[in-house]
Coordinates of C-alpha atoms and ligand atoms in Angstrom, one line a residue:
M210 CA 304.5 -61.0 119.4
A211 CA 304.1 -62.1 123.0
Q212 CA 307.1 -61.2 125.2
L213 CA 307.9 -61.4 128.9
W214 CA 309.9 -58.2 129.0
G215 CA 308.1 -55.1 127.5
G216 CA 308.4 -52.8 130.5
R217 CA 311.7 -51.1 129.8
F218 CA 311.0 -50.6 126.1
T219 CA 309.3 -47.7 124.3
K220 CA 309.2 -49.2 120.8
E221 CA 307.9 -52.5 119.4
T222 CA 310.5 -55.0 118.4
D223 CA 311.3 -55.0 114.7
R224 CA 309.5 -58.0 113.1
L225 CA 312.7 -59.4 111.6
V226 CA 314.5 -59.0 114.9
Y227 CA 311.7 -60.8 116.6
N228 CA 311.8 -63.7 114.3
F229 CA 315.6 -63.9 114.4
N230 CA 315.6 -63.9 118.2
A231 CA 312.7 -66.3 118.7
S232 CA 313.3 -70.0 119.6
I233 CA 309.7 -71.3 119.8
S234 CA 309.9 -73.1 116.5
F235 CA 312.4 -75.6 118.1
D236 CA 312.3 -75.2 121.9
R237 CA 308.6 -76.3 121.8
K238 CA 310.2 -79.8 121.6
F239 CA 310.7 -79.7 125.4
Y240 CA 307.4 -78.2 126.5
E241 CA 306.9 -81.2 128.9
E242 CA 310.3 -80.7 130.5
D243 CA 309.6 -77.0 130.8
I244 CA 306.3 -77.7 132.7
E245 CA 307.9 -80.5 134.8
G246 CA 310.6 -78.0 135.9
S247 CA 308.1 -75.3 136.7
I248 CA 306.0 -77.7 138.8
A249 CA 309.1 -78.7 140.8
H250 CA 309.9 -75.1 141.2
V251 CA 306.5 -74.0 142.6
V252 CA 306.3 -77.1 144.9
M253 CA 309.6 -76.0 146.4
L254 CA 308.5 -72.3 146.6
E255 CA 305.5 -73.4 148.6
K256 CA 307.6 -75.6 150.9
Q257 CA 309.8 -72.6 151.5
G258 CA 306.9 -70.3 152.4
I259 CA 307.4 -68.2 149.3
L260 CA 304.0 -69.2 147.8
T261 CA 300.9 -70.2 149.7
E262 CA 299.5 -73.7 149.4
G263 CA 296.5 -72.3 147.5
E264 CA 298.8 -70.5 144.9
K265 CA 300.9 -73.6 144.5
N266 CA 297.8 -75.8 143.9
E267 CA 296.4 -73.4 141.3
I268 CA 299.7 -73.1 139.5
V269 CA 300.3 -76.9 139.4
K270 CA 296.7 -77.5 138.2
G271 CA 297.1 -74.8 135.5
L272 CA 300.4 -76.2 134.3
T273 CA 299.2 -79.8 134.3
G274 CA 296.2 -78.6 132.3
I275 CA 298.4 -76.9 129.7
R276 CA 300.5 -80.1 129.4
E277 CA 297.4 -82.2 128.8
D278 CA 295.9 -79.8 126.3
V279 CA 299.1 -79.6 124.3
K280 CA 299.5 -83.3 124.3
N281 CA 295.9 -83.9 123.2
G282 CA 296.1 -81.2 120.5
I283 CA 293.6 -78.9 122.1
L284 CA 296.1 -76.2 122.7
E285 CA 298.5 -75.3 119.9
I286 CA 302.0 -74.0 120.5
T287 CA 302.0 -71.0 118.1
E288 CA 304.8 -68.8 116.9
E289 CA 303.3 -65.7 118.4
Y290 CA 305.3 -66.5 121.5
E291 CA 309.1 -65.8 121.7
D292 CA 309.9 -69.1 123.3
I293 CA 308.4 -72.1 125.1
H294 CA 308.9 -70.4 128.5
S295 CA 306.8 -67.4 127.4
F296 CA 304.2 -69.7 125.9
V297 CA 303.7 -71.7 129.1
E298 CA 303.7 -68.6 131.4
A299 CA 301.3 -66.6 129.2
N300 CA 298.9 -69.5 129.0
L301 CA 299.1 -70.1 132.7
I302 CA 298.2 -66.5 133.5
Q303 CA 295.4 -66.7 131.0
R304 CA 294.0 -69.7 132.7
I305 CA 294.4 -68.9 136.4
G306 CA 295.1 -65.2 136.6
E307 CA 297.1 -63.5 139.4
A308 CA 298.7 -66.6 140.9
G309 CA 300.2 -67.4 137.5
K310 CA 302.2 -64.2 137.7
K311 CA 304.1 -65.7 140.6
L312 CA 305.4 -68.7 138.8
H313 CA 308.7 -67.0 137.8
T314 CA 309.6 -65.9 141.3
G315 CA 313.2 -66.7 142.0
R316 CA 313.9 -67.9 138.5
S317 CA 315.4 -66.7 135.2
R318 CA 315.0 -68.1 131.8
N319 CA 318.7 -68.7 131.9
D320 CA 318.5 -71.3 134.6
Q321 CA 315.1 -72.5 133.3
V322 CA 316.5 -73.2 129.8
A323 CA 319.6 -74.9 131.3
L324 CA 317.3 -77.2 133.2
D325 CA 314.9 -77.9 130.3
M326 CA 317.7 -78.8 127.9
K327 CA 319.3 -81.0 130.6
L328 CA 316.1 -82.8 131.4
Y329 CA 315.5 -83.4 127.7
T330 CA 319.0 -84.6 126.9
R331 CA 319.2 -86.7 130.0
A332 CA 316.3 -88.8 128.8
E333 CA 317.8 -89.0 125.3
V334 CA 321.1 -90.3 126.7
V335 CA 319.1 -93.3 128.0
H336 CA 317.2 -93.7 124.7
V337 CA 320.4 -93.8 122.7
A338 CA 321.9 -96.2 125.1
E339 CA 318.8 -98.4 124.8
E340 CA 319.1 -98.5 121.0
T341 CA 322.8 -99.2 121.3
E342 CA 322.2 -102.2 123.6
E343 CA 319.5 -103.5 121.2
L344 CA 322.3 -103.6 118.6
L345 CA 324.6 -105.3 121.1
R346 CA 322.0 -108.1 121.5
T347 CA 321.8 -108.6 117.8
L348 CA 325.6 -108.8 117.6
L349 CA 325.8 -111.3 120.5
T350 CA 323.3 -113.6 118.8
I351 CA 325.3 -113.6 115.5
M352 CA 328.5 -114.2 117.6
E353 CA 326.9 -117.2 119.3
E354 CA 325.8 -118.7 116.1
N355 CA 329.1 -118.3 114.2
L356 CA 331.9 -119.6 116.2
E357 CA 333.0 -121.8 113.3
T358 CA 332.1 -119.5 110.4
Y359 CA 335.5 -118.9 108.9
M360 CA 336.4 -115.7 107.0
P361 CA 339.6 -113.8 106.2
G362 CA 340.7 -111.1 108.6
F363 CA 342.3 -108.1 106.9
T364 CA 345.0 -105.6 107.4
H365 CA 345.4 -102.8 104.8
L366 CA 342.4 -104.4 103.2
Q367 CA 344.7 -107.3 102.3
K368 CA 343.9 -110.8 103.5
A369 CA 345.9 -111.3 106.6
Q370 CA 344.9 -114.3 108.8
P371 CA 341.8 -116.3 109.1
V372 CA 339.2 -115.3 111.8
T373 CA 335.6 -116.1 112.3
L374 CA 332.4 -114.2 111.8
A375 CA 331.9 -114.4 115.6
H376 CA 335.2 -112.7 116.1
H377 CA 334.6 -110.0 113.5
M378 CA 331.2 -109.2 115.0
G379 CA 332.8 -109.3 118.4
A380 CA 335.1 -106.4 117.5
Y381 CA 332.0 -104.3 116.8
F382 CA 330.5 -105.5 120.1
E383 CA 333.4 -104.0 122.0
M384 CA 333.0 -100.7 120.1
F385 CA 329.3 -100.3 120.9
K386 CA 329.8 -101.6 124.4
R387 CA 332.2 -98.7 125.0
D388 CA 329.6 -96.4 123.5
S389 CA 327.1 -97.6 126.0
L390 CA 329.5 -97.1 128.9
R391 CA 330.4 -93.6 127.6
L392 CA 326.7 -92.7 127.8
R393 CA 326.5 -94.0 131.3
D394 CA 329.4 -91.8 132.3
I395 CA 327.9 -88.8 130.6
Y396 CA 324.6 -89.4 132.4
A397 CA 326.3 -89.5 135.8
R398 CA 328.4 -86.4 135.1
M399 CA 325.5 -84.3 133.8
N400 CA 323.0 -85.3 136.5
Y401 CA 323.1 -82.1 138.6
C402 CA 320.4 -79.6 138.6
P403 CA 321.0 -76.0 137.5
L404 CA 317.6 -74.6 138.7
G405 CA 317.9 -71.9 141.3
S406 CA 320.9 -70.3 139.7
G407 CA 318.8 -67.4 138.5
A408 CA 320.1 -65.3 135.7
L409 CA 323.7 -65.9 136.9
A410 CA 324.1 -65.0 140.6
G411 CA 321.5 -67.0 142.4
T412 CA 318.5 -65.3 144.0
T413 CA 317.6 -63.5 147.1
Y414 CA 314.7 -65.9 147.9
P415 CA 315.5 -68.8 150.3
L416 CA 315.2 -71.5 147.7
D417 CA 315.8 -75.1 148.6
R418 CA 317.8 -76.1 145.6
A419 CA 318.6 -79.6 146.9
Y420 CA 314.8 -80.2 147.2
T421 CA 314.1 -79.1 143.6
A422 CA 317.0 -81.3 142.4
S423 CA 315.6 -84.4 144.2
L424 CA 312.1 -83.7 142.9
L425 CA 313.5 -83.8 139.4
G426 CA 315.6 -87.0 139.9
F427 CA 319.0 -85.3 140.0
E428 CA 322.0 -86.4 142.1
G429 CA 322.0 -82.9 143.6
P430 CA 322.2 -79.2 142.7
T431 CA 325.1 -77.7 140.7
L432 CA 327.6 -75.8 142.8
N433 CA 328.2 -72.5 140.9
S434 CA 325.4 -70.4 139.6
M435 CA 327.5 -68.8 136.8
D436 CA 328.7 -72.1 135.6
S437 CA 325.2 -73.5 135.8
V438 CA 323.8 -71.1 133.2
A439 CA 326.9 -71.1 131.1
D440 CA 327.7 -74.8 131.0
R441 CA 327.0 -76.7 127.8
D442 CA 329.8 -79.3 128.4
Y443 CA 327.2 -82.0 128.8
L444 CA 325.9 -81.4 125.3
I445 CA 329.4 -81.4 123.9
E446 CA 330.2 -84.7 125.6
F447 CA 326.9 -86.2 124.4
L448 CA 327.6 -85.0 120.8
S449 CA 331.0 -86.4 121.0
A450 CA 329.6 -89.8 122.2
L451 CA 327.0 -89.6 119.4
S452 CA 329.8 -88.9 116.9
T453 CA 331.7 -91.9 118.1
V454 CA 328.6 -94.1 117.7
M455 CA 328.2 -92.8 114.1
M456 CA 331.9 -93.4 113.4
H457 CA 331.4 -97.0 114.5
L458 CA 328.3 -97.4 112.5
S459 CA 330.0 -95.8 109.5
R460 CA 332.9 -98.2 109.6
F461 CA 330.5 -101.2 109.9
C462 CA 328.4 -99.8 107.0
E463 CA 331.6 -99.5 104.9
E464 CA 332.3 -103.2 105.5
I465 CA 328.8 -104.2 104.7
I466 CA 328.9 -102.2 101.5
L467 CA 332.1 -104.0 100.5
W468 CA 330.9 -107.4 101.6
N469 CA 327.6 -106.9 99.7
S470 CA 329.5 -106.1 96.5
N471 CA 329.9 -108.6 93.6
E472 CA 333.6 -108.7 94.3
Y473 CA 333.1 -110.0 97.9
R474 CA 329.7 -111.6 98.0
F475 CA 330.1 -112.3 101.7
V476 CA 326.6 -111.1 102.6
E477 CA 323.3 -110.4 101.0
I478 CA 321.2 -107.5 102.4
D479 CA 317.6 -108.4 102.8
D480 CA 315.2 -107.1 100.1
A481 CA 313.4 -105.1 102.7
Y482 CA 316.6 -103.1 103.4
A483 CA 317.9 -102.6 99.9
T484 CA 316.8 -100.4 97.0
G485 CA 316.8 -100.7 93.2
S486 CA 318.0 -98.6 90.3
S487 CA 315.6 -96.7 88.0
I488 CA 317.7 -97.7 84.9
M489 CA 319.7 -100.8 85.7
P490 CA 317.3 -103.6 86.4
Q491 CA 319.9 -105.9 87.9
K492 CA 320.8 -103.6 90.7
K493 CA 320.2 -104.1 94.4
N494 CA 321.9 -101.2 96.2
P495 CA 323.0 -100.9 99.9
D496 CA 321.4 -97.5 100.3
I497 CA 320.7 -97.8 104.0
A498 CA 324.3 -98.6 104.8
E499 CA 325.4 -95.7 102.6
L500 CA 323.0 -93.3 104.1
V501 CA 324.1 -94.2 107.7
R502 CA 327.7 -93.7 106.6
G503 CA 326.7 -90.4 105.0
K504 CA 324.8 -89.1 108.0
T505 CA 327.9 -89.4 110.1
G506 CA 329.0 -86.1 108.7
R507 CA 326.1 -84.2 110.0
V508 CA 326.5 -85.5 113.5
Y509 CA 330.2 -84.6 113.5
G510 CA 329.0 -81.2 112.2
A511 CA 326.8 -80.7 115.2
L512 CA 329.7 -81.4 117.6
V513 CA 332.1 -79.0 115.8
S514 CA 329.4 -76.4 115.5
L515 CA 328.7 -76.4 119.2
L516 CA 332.3 -76.5 120.2
T517 CA 332.8 -73.4 118.0
T518 CA 329.7 -71.6 119.3
M519 CA 331.0 -72.0 122.9
K520 CA 334.6 -71.0 122.2
G521 CA 335.2 -67.5 123.3
L522 CA 331.9 -66.9 125.2
P523 CA 332.5 -64.8 128.3
L524 CA 330.7 -65.9 131.5
A525 CA 327.8 -66.3 132.0
Y526 CA 324.8 -66.7 129.7
N527 CA 325.0 -65.4 126.2
K528 CA 322.3 -65.7 123.5
D529 CA 324.8 -67.6 121.3
M530 CA 323.9 -70.6 123.4
Q531 CA 320.4 -70.8 122.0
E532 CA 322.2 -72.3 119.0
D533 CA 322.8 -75.5 121.0
K534 CA 319.3 -76.8 120.4
E535 CA 318.5 -77.5 116.8
L536 CA 321.8 -79.2 116.2
T537 CA 321.5 -81.3 119.3
F538 CA 318.0 -82.4 118.5
D539 CA 319.0 -83.2 114.9
A540 CA 322.0 -85.2 116.0
I541 CA 319.9 -87.2 118.6
D542 CA 317.2 -88.0 116.1
T543 CA 319.7 -88.9 113.4
V544 CA 321.6 -91.3 115.7
K545 CA 318.5 -93.0 117.0
G546 CA 317.2 -93.5 113.5
C547 CA 320.5 -94.8 112.2
L548 CA 320.9 -97.3 115.1
A549 CA 317.4 -98.7 114.6
L550 CA 317.7 -99.1 110.9
F551 CA 321.2 -100.5 111.1
N552 CA 320.0 -103.0 113.6
G553 CA 317.1 -104.1 111.4
M554 CA 319.4 -104.4 108.4
L555 CA 322.0 -106.5 110.4
K556 CA 319.3 -108.8 111.8
T557 CA 317.9 -109.7 108.4
M558 CA 321.2 -109.9 106.5
K559 CA 322.3 -113.3 105.2
F560 CA 325.9 -114.3 105.6
R561 CA 327.3 -116.5 102.7
K562 CA 329.3 -118.7 104.9
D563 CA 330.7 -120.8 102.0
V564 CA 331.9 -117.7 100.2
M565 CA 333.6 -116.4 103.3
A566 CA 335.3 -119.7 104.0
A567 CA 336.5 -120.1 100.4
S568 CA 337.9 -116.5 100.6
A569 CA 339.7 -117.3 103.8
V570 CA 341.4 -120.3 102.1
N571 CA 343.1 -118.4 99.4
G572 CA 345.3 -115.3 99.7
F573 CA 347.9 -117.1 102.0
T574 CA 346.0 -116.3 105.2
N575 CA 347.8 -119.4 106.7
A576 CA 351.3 -118.2 105.9
T577 CA 351.9 -117.1 109.6
D578 CA 350.7 -120.5 110.7
A579 CA 353.1 -122.2 108.2
A580 CA 355.9 -120.2 109.8
D581 CA 354.8 -121.1 113.3
Y582 CA 354.8 -124.8 112.1
L583 CA 358.6 -124.4 111.3
V584 CA 359.1 -122.8 114.7
G585 CA 357.5 -125.9 116.2
K586 CA 360.1 -128.0 114.4
G587 CA 362.9 -125.9 116.0
M588 CA 363.6 -123.2 113.5
P589 CA 364.0 -119.6 114.8
F590 CA 361.0 -117.4 113.8
R591 CA 363.0 -115.0 111.7
D592 CA 364.4 -117.8 109.6
A593 CA 360.9 -119.4 109.3
H594 CA 359.5 -116.1 108.1
E595 CA 362.1 -116.0 105.3
V596 CA 361.4 -119.6 104.3
I597 CA 357.7 -119.1 104.1
G598 CA 358.3 -115.9 102.2
R599 CA 360.1 -117.9 99.5
L600 CA 357.4 -120.5 99.7
V601 CA 354.7 -117.9 99.0
L602 CA 356.7 -116.6 96.0
F603 CA 357.0 -120.2 94.7
C604 CA 353.2 -120.6 95.1
I605 CA 352.4 -117.4 93.3
E606 CA 354.6 -118.6 90.4
K607 CA 352.8 -122.0 90.3
N608 CA 349.4 -120.3 91.0
K609 CA 348.7 -122.7 93.9
G610 CA 347.9 -122.4 97.6
I611 CA 350.4 -123.7 100.3
D612 CA 348.1 -126.6 101.0
A613 CA 347.9 -127.6 97.3
L614 CA 351.7 -128.2 97.0
S615 CA 353.1 -131.7 97.1
L616 CA 355.5 -132.7 99.9
E617 CA 358.3 -132.9 97.3
E618 CA 357.7 -129.3 96.3
L619 CA 357.7 -128.3 99.9
K620 CA 360.9 -130.1 100.7
E621 CA 362.6 -128.3 97.8
I622 CA 362.0 -125.1 99.8
S623 CA 363.0 -126.6 103.1
P624 CA 363.7 -130.1 104.2
V625 CA 362.1 -129.4 107.6
F626 CA 358.6 -129.7 106.1
E627 CA 356.7 -133.0 106.8
A628 CA 353.3 -134.4 105.8
D629 CA 351.8 -133.0 109.1
L630 CA 352.1 -129.5 107.6
F631 CA 348.8 -129.9 105.7
E632 CA 346.8 -130.4 108.9
A633 CA 348.7 -127.6 110.7
V634 CA 347.8 -125.0 108.1
S635 CA 344.2 -126.0 107.5
L636 CA 341.6 -123.2 108.1
K637 CA 340.1 -125.0 111.1
A638 CA 343.5 -125.5 112.7
C639 CA 344.6 -121.9 112.0
V640 CA 341.6 -120.6 113.9
E641 CA 341.4 -123.2 116.7
K642 CA 345.1 -122.7 117.6
R643 CA 344.5 -119.0 118.4
L644 CA 343.9 -119.4 122.1
T645 CA 345.0 -116.1 123.6
G646 CA 342.4 -114.0 125.4
G647 CA 340.6 -111.9 122.8
A648 CA 341.6 -114.2 119.8
P649 CA 339.2 -115.9 117.4
G650 CA 339.8 -119.5 118.8
P651 CA 336.6 -121.0 120.1
G652 CA 337.8 -121.1 123.8
A653 CA 338.7 -117.4 123.8
M654 CA 335.5 -116.5 121.9
K655 CA 333.3 -118.4 124.3
E656 CA 334.8 -116.5 127.2
A657 CA 334.3 -113.2 125.5
I658 CA 330.7 -114.1 124.7
R659 CA 330.2 -115.1 128.4
Q660 CA 331.5 -111.8 129.7
N661 CA 329.5 -109.8 127.2
R662 CA 326.3 -111.7 128.0
E663 CA 327.0 -110.8 131.6
F664 CA 327.5 -107.1 130.5
L665 CA 324.1 -107.0 128.9
N666 CA 322.4 -108.8 131.9
Q667 CA 324.0 -106.2 134.3
S668 CA 323.3 -103.2 132.0
W669 CA 323.4 -99.8 133.7
L670 CA 320.1 -99.2 132.1
K671 CA 318.5 -101.8 134.3
E672 CA 319.6 -99.9 137.4
R673 CA 317.8 -96.9 136.0
A674 CA 314.5 -98.6 135.2
Ligands
LIG762 N1 315.8 -69.2 124.1 C1 316.8 -69.0 125.0 C2 317.9 -70.1 124.8 O1 317.6 -71.1 124.2 C3 316.3 -69.1 126.4 C4 317.0 -68.3 127.4 C5 316.8 -66.9 127.1 N2 317.4 -66.0 128.1 C6 317.6 -64.8 127.9 N3 318.1 -64.1 128.8 N4 317.3 -64.2 126.7 O2 319.0 -70.0 125.3

């Protein structure tokens, strides 16, 4: 048991207490961030005349050595240390002696851990956004290739009006685009450095917090030392954004599972992304889509868990906040994994364009267009709706589609129908007439694709690179 705080105690910590309290098993994940923060801290301490140049050089060299040795597997992070901060400091003192004991001057583990977690998450916000934009690129390619791939659009899971595959994928593009923008906003809002806030009330040393912040690539230092050590809003926002990404993925997965079923047959998942059954030889199951849908629950769980942990915590630091780590790490790893797998599945999926088009033809997806046709002939829309309602009922009785009726049959319903109806309610016409911005018509779709191509070319991630 290696602790940083023995002086005031007369007894050894109980073993179970030690284990319960320790965080090394998971905060070892940010050993590099911990060292990076410590290096910035001592560089600043020297600039401020708090450490000598010699001390600073020794400490930086020691810390860099620890980082290299851990990376190369020469130095193992073992559970005998309470947390990653203790591990690094103890190793530093072992390596360089007296100067190492000065590392923690003007710092507390409270502002240290706030910084480490922020550095770690800040990088992960970018990684998740990169994975999201990879998916956006796949979606845009499918959109460009499928401007005339017709399929039914649904409301209430009932066929509603014909759309195109480009349009359907375009809806998901918008969702994941918002996800990327949400991550950009979170990045900007969290990008302030808590280091130099001490345990809660700052320090008595003349730290240059703005300097440390700039060394670590932050916009600036945070403005209130109590808030700095007590704030986990940025994690809650990130978990909320991750939950939204998962909600989008899960909806998409649900559709793919339906589309891949024998009833729809709209898509075929590539063999590399499907699995079989141990008993039923004919089966090819969409397990990846189901697992992504299933893992959504655990990311939501992380969000609700942290919200609940933070609720009711008095200012400033409380040990409850140590609970922020495992769940955040798990949520980040889950979302990155899901995005990558989903993207691979989507890229290799085959769309059965003939089945989709055939499905769009039946189910009266052109009924609205038939009503619009009558409006074009001068009938008020509400009357046209009534006429087409009767026409659909007639078709259901005859077991025929609108376009399979004869002109005589049509005229029985309304004398306004002429032979030009058939062209007006064809699948192609139904889609092509939809011109409004955001609609599936080719003009509107091309404009959406152009703007979205531009979005990817101007990505906020490029500014950061
Ligand atoms: N392991 C702690 C955490 O994750 C680090 C901060 C500990 N600070 C303290 N005063 N015990 O929150």
